[in-house]
Coordinates of N, CA and C in Angstrom, one line a residue:
G1 N 5.0 146.2 16.2 CA 4.2 145.5 17.1 C 3.2 145.4 15.6
E2 N 2.0 146.5 16.7 CA 1.0 145.9 16.0 C 0.4 147.1 14.9
K3 N 1.2 147.9 14.9 CA 0.8 149.3 14.2 C 0.8 148.9 13.0
I4 N -0.1 150.2 12.1 CA -0.3 149.8 10.8 C -0.1 151.5 10.0
Y5 N 1.2 151.7 8.8 CA 1.6 152.7 8.9 C 1.1 152.9 7.3
R6 N 1.0 154.2 7.5 CA 0.2 154.6 5.6 C 1.3 155.4 5.3
F7 N 2.1 155.4 4.0 CA 3.3 156.1 3.8 C 2.5 156.8 2.5
K8 N 3.1 158.1 2.5 CA 2.9 159.2 1.7 C 4.5 159.1 1.0
K9 N 4.5 160.1 -0.4 CA 5.4 160.1 -0.7 C 6.6 160.8 -0.3
G10 N 7.9 160.0 -0.5 CA 9.0 160.9 0.3 C 9.0 160.2 1.6
D11 N 8.1 159.6 2.1 CA 8.0 158.9 3.7 C 9.6 158.0 3.9
I12 N 9.9 158.1 4.6 CA 11.4 156.9 5.2 C 11.0 156.1 6.4
Q13 N 11.2 154.6 5.8 CA 11.2 153.6 7.0 C 12.3 153.4 7.5
I14 N 12.9 153.4 8.5 CA 13.4 152.2 9.2 C 13.5 150.8 10.0
I15 N 14.1 149.7 9.6 CA 14.1 148.6 9.8 C 14.8 147.9 10.5
R16 N 14.2 147.5 11.4 CA 15.5 146.4 12.3 C 16.0 145.3 11.8
P17 N 17.0 145.1 11.7 CA 17.3 143.4 11.2 C 16.5 142.1 11.6
F18 N 16.4 141.4 10.8 CA 16.0 140.4 11.1 C 14.6 140.2 11.3
V19 N 13.6 141.7 11.1 CA 12.3 141.5 11.8 C 11.7 141.5 10.7
P20 N 10.8 140.5 10.3 CA 9.6 140.3 9.3 C 8.8 141.5 9.2
H21 N 8.8 142.2 7.8 CA 7.4 143.5 7.6 C 7.3 142.7 6.1
Y22 N 6.1 143.4 5.5 CA 5.6 143.5 4.9 C 4.6 144.9 4.1
A23 N 4.4 145.0 3.0 CA 3.8 146.3 2.5 C 2.7 146.0 1.8
T24 N 1.5 146.6 1.8 CA 0.9 146.6 0.2 C 0.2 147.8 -0.2
G25 N 0.4 147.6 -1.4 CA -0.7 149.0 -1.8 C -1.8 148.7 -2.3
D26 N -2.4 149.9 -2.4 CA -3.8 150.3 -2.7 C -4.4 149.3 -3.9
V27 N -5.1 149.3 -3.8 CA -6.1 148.9 -5.4 C -5.9 149.6 -6.3
G28 N -5.3 149.4 -7.7 CA -5.1 150.4 -8.7 C -4.7 151.4 -8.9
V29 N -3.4 151.8 -7.7 CA -2.3 152.7 -7.6 C -1.1 151.7 -7.7
C30 N 0.0 152.8 -8.2 CA 1.1 152.2 -8.6 C 1.8 152.5 -7.5
T31 N 2.6 151.7 -6.8 CA 3.2 152.4 -5.3 C 5.0 151.7 -5.7
R32 N 5.8 152.5 -5.8 CA 7.0 152.4 -5.8 C 8.2 152.8 -4.9
V33 N 8.7 151.9 -4.0 CA 9.3 151.5 -3.1 C 10.7 151.4 -3.2
K34 N 11.8 152.1 -2.9 CA 13.0 151.8 -2.6 C 13.6 151.5 -1.6
F35 N 14.5 150.7 -1.7 CA 15.7 150.4 -0.2 C 16.9 149.6 -0.3
F36 N 17.3 149.8 0.7 CA 18.6 149.6 0.6 C 19.3 149.0 2.2
T37 N 20.2 148.1 1.9 CA 21.0 147.6 3.1 C 22.3 147.4 3.0
F38 N 23.4 147.0 3.9 CA 24.8 147.2 3.5 C 25.6 146.6 4.5
D39 N 26.6 146.0 4.5 CA 27.4 145.2 5.3 C 29.0 146.2 5.7
T40 N 28.5 146.8 7.3 CA 29.7 147.8 7.5 C 30.9 147.8 7.2
V41 N 31.5 146.1 7.5 CA 32.8 145.6 7.5 C 33.1 145.5 6.0
K42 N 32.7 145.0 5.3 CA 32.8 145.2 3.7 C 33.0 146.7 2.8
L43 N 32.4 147.6 3.9 CA 32.0 149.4 3.3 C 33.3 149.4 4.0
M44 N 33.8 149.4 4.7 CA 34.7 150.2 5.6 C 36.2 149.3 4.9
Q45 N 36.0 148.1 4.6 CA 37.1 147.8 3.4 C 37.0 148.7 1.8
L46 N 36.0 148.5 1.3 CA 35.9 149.8 -0.1 C 36.4 151.2 0.6
M47 N 36.4 151.0 1.6 CA 37.1 152.2 1.5 C 38.2 152.9 1.9
G48 N 38.7 151.7 2.1 CA 40.4 151.6 2.3 C 40.8 151.3 3.5
I49 N 39.5 151.1 4.3 CA 39.8 150.9 5.6 C 40.1 149.4 6.6
S50 N 41.6 149.5 6.8 CA 41.3 147.9 7.0 C 41.9 147.7 8.4
D51 N 42.2 148.7 9.5 CA 42.1 148.8 11.0 C 41.6 148.2 11.6
P52 N 41.5 147.1 12.1 CA 39.9 146.4 12.7 C 39.9 147.2 14.0
E53 N 40.3 147.8 14.9 CA 39.7 148.6 15.9 C 38.7 149.8 14.8
K54 N 38.8 150.3 14.3 CA 38.6 151.6 13.3 C 36.9 150.6 12.6
I55 N 37.5 149.6 12.2 CA 36.0 148.3 11.6 C 35.0 148.2 12.6
M56 N 35.6 148.5 13.9 CA 34.9 147.5 15.0 C 34.1 149.2 15.6
L57 N 34.6 149.9 15.8 CA 34.1 151.7 15.8 C 32.8 151.4 15.2
M58 N 33.1 151.3 14.0 CA 32.2 151.7 12.6 C 31.1 150.7 13.0
K59 N 31.6 149.9 13.1 CA 30.5 149.0 13.3 C 29.4 148.6 14.7
S60 N 29.9 149.3 15.5 CA 29.4 149.5 16.9 C 28.1 151.0 16.6
I61 N 28.4 151.5 15.6 CA 27.2 152.3 15.5 C 25.7 151.9 15.0
E62 N 25.2 152.2 15.9 CA 23.4 152.4 15.6 C 22.5 153.1 15.0
I63 N 21.8 152.9 14.2 CA 20.9 153.7 13.4 C 20.2 154.1 14.8
P64 N 20.1 154.8 15.0 CA 18.9 155.1 16.3 C 17.3 156.1 16.2
F65 N 17.2 155.3 15.5 CA 15.7 155.2 14.9 C 14.9 154.2 14.4
N66 N 13.8 154.4 14.5 CA 12.7 152.6 14.1 C 11.5 153.1 14.1
G67 N 11.1 152.6 13.1 CA 9.3 153.2 12.2 C 9.8 154.2 10.9
I68 N 8.7 154.7 10.5 CA 8.3 155.7 9.8 C 8.9 157.2 9.8
F69 N 9.2 158.0 9.6 CA 9.2 159.7 9.6 C 9.6 160.2 8.7
V70 N 8.6 161.5 8.4 CA 8.4 162.3 7.5 C 9.9 163.0 6.7
P71 N 9.8 163.3 5.7 CA 11.4 163.9 5.8 C 11.4 165.3 6.3
E72 N 10.4 166.3 6.7 CA 10.4 166.8 7.3 C 11.0 166.9 9.1
E73 N 10.7 165.9 9.6 CA 11.4 165.9 11.1 C 12.9 165.8 10.8
Y74 N 13.4 165.1 10.3 CA 14.7 164.7 10.2 C 15.4 164.6 9.2
P75 N 15.6 166.5 8.7 CA 16.1 166.8 7.2 C 17.4 166.3 6.8
A76 N 18.4 166.4 7.9 CA 19.9 165.9 7.5 C 20.0 164.2 7.2
I77 N 18.9 163.5 7.9 CA 18.9 162.2 7.5 C 18.1 161.7 6.4
T78 N 16.9 162.4 6.2 CA 16.8 162.1 4.7 C 17.4 162.4 3.6
E79 N 17.8 164.0 3.7 CA 19.4 164.1 2.6 C 19.8 163.6 2.0
L80 N 20.7 162.3 3.1 CA 21.6 161.7 3.2 C 20.8 160.8 2.7
I81 N 19.9 159.8 2.8 CA 19.2 158.6 2.2 C 19.1 159.1 1.0
T82 N 18.4 160.0 0.9 CA 18.3 160.5 -1.1 C 19.6 160.5 -1.6
K83 N 20.6 161.0 -1.4 CA 22.0 160.9 -1.6 C 22.1 159.5 -2.3
I84 N 22.3 158.7 -0.9 CA 22.3 157.0 -1.4 C 21.5 156.5 -2.3
I85 N 20.4 156.7 -2.3 CA 19.3 156.2 -3.4 C 20.2 156.9 -4.6
E86 N 20.2 158.2 -4.8 CA 20.7 158.7 -5.8 C 21.9 157.9 -6.7
K87 N 22.7 157.6 -5.9 CA 24.2 157.6 -5.8 C 24.0 156.2 -6.7
C88 N 23.0 155.1 -5.9 CA 22.6 153.7 -6.2 C 22.4 153.3 -7.6
E89 N 21.5 154.4 -8.4 CA 20.9 154.7 -9.5 C 21.8 154.9 -10.5
T90 N 22.6 155.3 -10.3 CA 24.1 155.8 -11.2 C 24.5 154.9 -11.9
S91 N 25.6 154.1 -12.6 CA 26.8 153.2 -13.2 C 27.7 153.6 -13.9
D92 N 28.6 154.1 -13.3 CA 29.9 154.2 -14.0 C 30.9 153.5 -12.8
D93 N 32.7 154.2 -13.1 CA 33.4 152.9 -12.8 C 33.8 153.8 -10.9
Y94 N 32.7 155.0 -10.5 CA 32.8 155.1 -9.2 C 31.9 155.1 -8.5
T95 N 30.7 154.8 -9.3 CA 29.6 154.2 -8.4 C 29.7 153.6 -7.0
D96 N 30.4 152.4 -7.4 CA 30.5 151.8 -5.5 C 30.7 152.7 -4.7
I97 N 32.3 153.4 -4.4 CA 32.5 154.0 -3.9 C 32.3 154.8 -3.5
S98 N 31.7 156.1 -4.2 CA 30.9 157.3 -4.0 C 29.5 156.3 -3.0
V99 N 28.5 155.5 -3.3 CA 27.9 155.0 -2.3 C 28.7 154.6 -0.9
A100 N 29.4 153.9 -1.1 CA 30.3 153.8 0.4 C 30.6 155.1 0.9
F101 N 30.9 155.8 0.2 CA 31.1 157.2 1.0 C 30.1 158.0 1.8
A102 N 29.1 158.1 1.0 CA 27.2 158.4 1.0 C 27.1 157.6 2.4
I103 N 27.1 156.3 2.3 CA 26.5 155.2 3.6 C 27.5 155.7 5.0
G104 N 28.9 156.1 4.6 CA 29.8 155.7 5.5 C 29.4 157.6 6.3
E105 N 28.9 158.2 5.5 CA 28.7 159.9 5.7 C 27.3 159.9 6.9
F106 N 26.5 158.7 6.1 CA 25.1 158.2 6.6 C 25.2 157.7 8.5
L107 N 26.1 157.0 8.5 CA 26.3 156.2 9.7 C 26.8 157.5 11.0
L108 N 27.8 158.1 10.5 CA 28.4 159.5 11.4 C 27.5 160.0 11.5
T109 N 26.5 160.4 10.5 CA 25.3 161.0 11.6 C 24.6 160.5 11.9
C110 N 24.0 159.4 12.2 CA 23.5 158.9 13.0 C 24.3 158.3 14.4
R111 N 25.8 158.9 14.2 CA 26.3 158.4 15.6 C 26.4 160.0 16.2
Q112 N 26.4 161.1 15.6 CA 25.7 162.5 16.4 C 24.3 162.7 17.1
Y113 N 23.2 161.9 16.1 CA 22.0 161.9 16.8 C 22.3 160.5 17.7
E114 N 22.9 159.4 18.1 CA 23.0 159.0 19.0 C 23.4 159.9 20.4
K115 N 24.0 160.4 20.4 CA 24.0 161.5 21.7 C 23.4 162.2 21.9
Q116 N 21.8 162.4 20.8 CA 20.7 163.4 21.1 C 19.5 162.3 21.3
L117 N 19.4 161.3 21.9 CA 18.8 160.2 21.8 C 17.8 160.9 22.9
K118 N 18.0 161.6 24.4 CA 17.2 162.1 24.9 C 16.3 162.6 24.6
H119 N 16.9 163.6 23.2 CA 15.9 164.4 23.0 C 14.8 163.9 21.6
L120 N 14.8 162.6 21.5 CA 13.8 161.8 20.4 C 12.6 161.5 21.0
P121 N 11.7 161.3 20.1 CA 10.4 160.9 20.7 C 10.9 159.2 21.0
E122 N 10.2 158.7 21.9 CA 10.1 157.2 22.5 C 9.9 156.7 21.3
E123 N 9.1 156.6 20.3 CA 8.9 155.5 19.4 C 10.1 155.3 18.3
K124 N 10.4 156.6 18.2 CA 11.5 156.4 16.9 C 13.1 156.0 17.9
I125 N 13.2 156.0 18.6 CA 14.1 155.4 19.6 C 14.5 153.6 18.9
L126 N 15.9 153.4 18.3 CA 15.9 152.0 18.3 C 16.7 151.3 19.1
A127 N 16.2 150.8 20.1 CA 16.4 150.2 21.2 C 17.3 149.7 21.5
R128 N 18.5 149.5 22.6 CA 20.1 149.4 22.8 C 19.9 148.0 22.7
D129 N 19.4 147.3 23.5 CA 19.7 145.8 23.5 C 18.9 144.7 22.6
Y130 N 18.3 145.4 21.2 CA 17.9 144.8 19.9 C 18.6 143.4 19.9
H131 N 20.2 143.9 19.1 CA 20.8 142.5 18.8 C 20.9 141.6 20.2
R132 N 20.7 141.6 21.5 CA 20.6 140.2 22.2 C 19.2 139.6 22.0
I133 N 18.5 140.0 21.3 CA 17.1 138.8 21.0 C 17.4 138.5 19.5
A134 N 18.6 139.6 18.5 CA 18.2 139.5 17.2 C 18.3 137.5 17.1
P135 N 19.1 137.0 17.5 CA 19.0 135.2 17.2 C 18.3 134.9 17.2
A136 N 17.6 135.2 18.4 CA 16.2 134.5 18.1 C 14.9 134.6 17.0
I137 N 14.9 135.8 16.6 CA 14.5 136.3 15.2 C 14.7 135.6 14.3
H138 N 15.9 135.6 14.1 CA 16.5 134.7 12.9 C 16.3 133.5 13.1
H139 N 16.4 132.8 14.4 CA 15.8 131.5 14.5 C 14.2 131.1 14.3
I140 N 13.7 132.0 14.6 CA 11.9 132.0 14.2 C 11.9 131.8 13.0
N141 N 12.5 132.8 12.2 CA 12.5 132.2 10.6 C 12.7 131.7 10.1
I142 N 13.7 130.9 10.7 CA 14.2 129.8 9.7 C 13.4 128.4 10.0
N143 N 12.9 128.6 11.1 CA 11.9 127.2 11.8 C 10.6 127.4 12.3
L144 N 10.3 128.4 11.0 CA 8.4 128.2 11.2 C 8.0 126.8 10.8
D145 N 8.5 125.7 10.6 CA 7.7 124.7 10.6 C 8.2 124.1 11.6
D146 N 8.7 124.3 12.4 CA 8.9 123.3 13.3 C 8.8 123.8 15.1
S147 N 8.0 123.6 15.5 CA 6.9 124.0 17.1 C 7.9 123.6 17.8
S148 N 8.4 122.4 18.2 CA 9.4 122.1 19.1 C 10.6 123.1 19.1
N149 N 10.9 123.3 18.2 CA 12.1 124.6 17.8 C 11.8 125.9 18.4
L150 N 10.9 126.0 18.1 CA 10.1 127.5 18.8 C 9.2 127.8 20.3
T151 N 9.7 127.0 21.1 CA 9.5 127.3 22.4 C 10.1 128.4 23.2
E152 N 9.6 129.1 24.3 CA 10.1 129.9 24.9 C 11.8 129.5 25.0
A153 N 11.6 128.2 25.5 CA 13.0 127.5 26.4 C 14.0 127.5 25.1
K154 N 13.5 127.4 23.9 CA 14.8 127.3 23.2 C 15.2 128.7 22.6
L155 N 14.3 129.5 22.7 CA 14.6 130.5 22.0 C 15.6 131.6 23.2
A156 N 14.9 131.3 24.3 CA 16.0 131.6 25.3 C 17.4 131.2 25.6
E157 N 17.6 130.2 24.8 CA 18.8 129.3 25.1 C 19.5 129.8 23.9
V158 N 18.8 130.1 22.6 CA 19.5 130.8 21.6 C 20.2 132.0 21.9
C159 N 19.5 133.0 22.8 CA 20.0 134.1 23.2 C 21.0 134.3 24.3
S160 N 21.1 132.7 24.9 CA 22.1 132.6 25.8 C 21.4 133.3 27.1
M161 N 20.1 133.7 27.6 CA 19.3 134.1 28.5 C 18.2 133.1 28.9
S162 N 17.8 133.6 30.5 CA 17.1 132.5 31.4 C 15.7 133.2 30.6
V163 N 14.8 132.1 30.8 CA 13.3 132.5 30.1 C 12.7 133.7 30.3
S164 N 13.3 133.5 31.7 CA 11.6 134.9 32.0 C 13.0 136.5 31.7
N165 N 14.2 136.5 31.7 CA 14.8 137.2 31.3 C 14.7 138.2 29.9
F166 N 14.7 136.4 28.8 CA 14.0 136.7 27.5 C 13.1 137.1 27.2
R167 N 11.8 136.4 28.0 CA 10.3 136.9 27.8 C 10.0 138.5 28.1
K168 N 10.9 139.2 29.0 CA 10.9 139.8 29.2 C 11.6 141.4 27.9
L169 N 12.9 140.8 28.0 CA 13.3 141.8 27.1 C 12.9 141.7 25.8
F170 N 12.2 140.4 25.5 CA 11.1 140.4 24.2 C 10.4 141.0 23.9
K171 N 9.6 141.0 24.8 CA 8.1 142.2 24.4 C 9.1 143.4 24.6
L172 N 9.7 143.9 25.6 CA 10.2 145.2 25.4 C 10.5 145.6 24.4
E173 N 11.5 144.9 23.8 CA 12.1 145.5 22.0 C 11.0 145.5 20.9
T174 N 10.2 144.4 20.9 CA 9.2 143.8 20.0 C 8.2 144.5 20.0
G175 N 7.4 144.5 21.3 CA 6.1 145.4 21.7 C 5.4 143.7 21.6
I176 N 5.6 142.8 21.5 CA 4.7 141.7 21.6 C 5.5 140.3 22.1
S177 N 4.7 139.6 22.7 CA 5.4 138.1 23.4 C 6.1 137.4 22.2
P178 N 7.1 135.9 22.8 CA 7.7 135.7 22.1 C 6.5 134.5 20.9
K179 N 5.7 134.1 21.6 CA 4.5 133.3 21.0 C 3.5 134.1 19.9
A180 N 3.6 135.5 20.2 CA 2.7 136.3 19.2 C 3.5 136.7 17.8
F181 N 4.8 136.7 18.1 CA 5.7 137.2 17.5 C 5.9 136.0 16.2
V182 N 5.7 134.7 16.6 CA 5.6 133.5 16.4 C 5.0 133.5 15.1
I183 N 3.5 133.4 15.4 CA 2.4 133.6 15.0 C 2.5 134.5 13.7
K184 N 3.0 136.0 14.1 CA 3.1 136.9 13.5 C 3.8 137.2 12.0
S185 N 4.8 136.0 12.7 CA 5.8 135.3 11.4 C 5.2 134.4 10.2
R186 N 4.5 133.6 11.3 CA 3.9 132.4 10.5 C 3.0 132.5 9.5
M187 N 2.1 133.4 9.9 CA 1.2 134.3 9.3 C 1.7 135.1 8.0
A188 N 2.6 136.0 8.0 CA 3.2 136.7 7.1 C 3.9 135.8 5.8
Y189 N 4.1 134.7 6.4 CA 4.6 133.8 5.1 C 3.7 133.0 4.7
A190 N 2.6 132.8 5.9 CA 1.5 131.9 5.0 C 1.0 133.0 3.6
E191 N 0.7 134.1 4.2 CA 0.2 135.0 3.3 C 1.5 135.4 1.6
Y192 N 2.7 134.8 1.7 CA 3.2 135.1 1.1 C 3.3 133.9 0.2
L193 N 3.3 133.0 0.5 CA 3.0 130.9 0.1 C 1.3 131.6 -0.7
L194 N 0.4 131.9 -0.2 CA -0.8 132.0 -0.6 C -1.2 132.8 -2.3
K195 N -0.6 133.9 -1.9 CA -0.2 135.1 -2.7 C 0.8 134.5 -3.9
N196 N 1.7 133.9 -3.6 CA 2.7 133.5 -5.3 C 3.0 132.3 -5.2
T197 N 2.3 131.3 -4.7 CA 2.1 130.0 -4.7 C 1.1 129.4 -5.4
D198 N 0.9 128.2 -6.0 CA -0.1 127.3 -5.8 C -0.2 126.0 -5.1
M199 N 0.6 126.4 -4.2 CA 1.3 125.3 -2.9 C -0.7 125.1 -2.5
P200 N -0.4 123.9 -2.2 CA -2.1 123.4 -1.8 C -2.1 124.3 -0.1
I201 N -3.8 124.5 0.6 CA -3.5 125.0 1.6 C -3.1 124.2 2.9
I202 N -3.3 123.1 2.3 CA -2.7 122.1 3.6 C -1.4 122.0 3.7
K203 N -0.5 122.2 2.3 CA 1.0 122.2 2.4 C 1.8 123.7 2.8
I204 N 1.1 124.7 2.6 CA 0.9 125.8 3.6 C 1.2 125.7 4.8
A205 N 0.2 124.8 5.1 CA -0.3 125.2 6.6 C 1.0 123.9 7.2
E206 N 1.1 123.4 7.0 CA 2.4 122.2 7.2 C 3.5 123.6 7.1
S207 N 3.7 124.0 6.2 CA 5.3 124.8 5.9 C 5.3 126.0 7.3
V208 N 4.2 126.3 7.7 CA 4.0 127.2 8.9 C 4.1 126.4 10.1
G209 N 4.3 125.6 10.1 CA 4.1 124.7 11.6 C 2.7 124.3 12.2
Y210 N 1.8 124.0 11.4 CA 0.5 123.3 11.5 C 0.5 121.9 10.8
T211 N 0.0 121.0 12.2 CA -0.1 119.9 11.6 C -1.4 119.1 11.0
E212 N -2.5 120.5 11.5 CA -3.8 120.8 11.1 C -4.2 121.7 10.8
V213 N -4.9 121.2 9.6 CA -5.3 122.6 8.0 C -6.3 123.5 9.1
C214 N -7.1 123.0 9.9 CA -8.4 123.3 10.7 C -7.5 124.3 11.7
G215 N -6.5 124.0 12.2 CA -5.9 125.1 13.1 C -5.5 126.4 12.9
F216 N -5.0 126.1 11.3 CA -4.1 126.8 10.7 C -5.0 127.8 9.8
N217 N -6.4 127.6 9.4 CA -7.5 128.6 9.0 C -7.9 129.1 10.3
K218 N -8.4 128.5 11.2 CA -8.8 129.3 12.5 C -7.8 130.5 12.7
I219 N -6.4 130.2 13.0 CA -6.0 131.2 13.6 C -5.4 132.3 12.1
F220 N -5.5 132.0 10.9 CA -5.2 132.5 9.7 C -6.6 133.6 9.7
A221 N -8.0 132.9 10.2 CA -9.2 133.9 9.3 C -8.9 135.1 11.0
S222 N -8.7 134.6 12.3 CA -8.7 135.0 12.9 C -7.9 136.5 13.2
T223 N -7.0 136.6 12.2 CA -5.8 137.7 11.9 C -6.4 138.1 10.6
H224 N -6.8 137.9 9.6 CA -7.1 138.5 8.4 C -8.6 138.7 8.2
K225 N -9.1 138.2 9.1 CA -10.8 138.2 8.6 C -11.2 137.5 7.9
T226 N -10.9 136.9 7.2 CA -10.9 135.9 6.0 C -10.3 134.6 6.2
S227 N -11.2 133.8 5.2 CA -10.1 132.2 5.4 C -8.9 132.3 3.8
P228 N -8.2 131.4 4.7 CA -7.2 131.1 3.9 C -7.3 131.3 1.9
R229 N -8.1 130.6 1.7 CA -9.1 130.5 0.6 C -9.2 131.8 -0.3
N230 N -10.4 132.4 0.4 CA -10.7 133.9 0.3 C -9.6 134.7 -0.1
Y231 N -8.5 134.5 1.3 CA -7.6 135.3 0.9 C -6.7 135.3 -0.7
R232 N -6.4 133.7 -0.8 CA -5.9 134.0 -2.1 C -6.4 134.2 -3.3
K233 N -7.8 133.9 -3.2 CA -8.7 134.3 -4.6 C -8.7 135.6 -4.6
K234 N -8.7 136.6 -3.6 CA -8.2 138.0 -4.3 C -6.8 138.0 -5.1
Y235 N -6.5 137.6 -4.9 CA -4.6 137.7 -5.6 C -4.6 136.5 -6.8
K236 N -5.2 135.9 -7.5 CA -5.2 134.8 -8.5 C -6.6 135.1 -9.5

């Protein structure tokens, strides 16, 4: 949504698939972040499990958390994530399989937490219907420059839903409307281009779906409280 989190050393963040996100460090401070993602099917195959039913059972396990939690809140989850990261940093003949088993243990622990969802704070629960809007979020991310492809009608069609149901579910799952999400995604990509390329601002505007640079400048300034030009100067 519109939340801003401040990390402390050791904090863990779980991010939903396909959700744009970014982080910035304080000026003059060294920030180190570790992250991992995995493919459940490949994980099972690596563990020597080829039974389709068992693979689908494991694939259906959802990580019942969203956002940041401090290590003391869920020590078992924290311990497993720490173990996975440590194993990823080793390099020997058994690294792949040891990481696979550690992730498998993590998923099974999440399955146990799933049964206790009613005891978790609401903001920590990973909504159960998120997968239904995931196609729309992916569609947004690959069509930022094409406004005609980002209407609510088109996004609802991608998810095989009516516009009214799509709008309601999208707001429930992301905390903001589809239109606001499109703008947020466009501004996040514009930030990246401004900081990491020398692309002219007019071209950046076109890359994120604005045919007129003045319209892009206005939206960017309202979001970041500064112009794209001044924003770029901070990083160049």
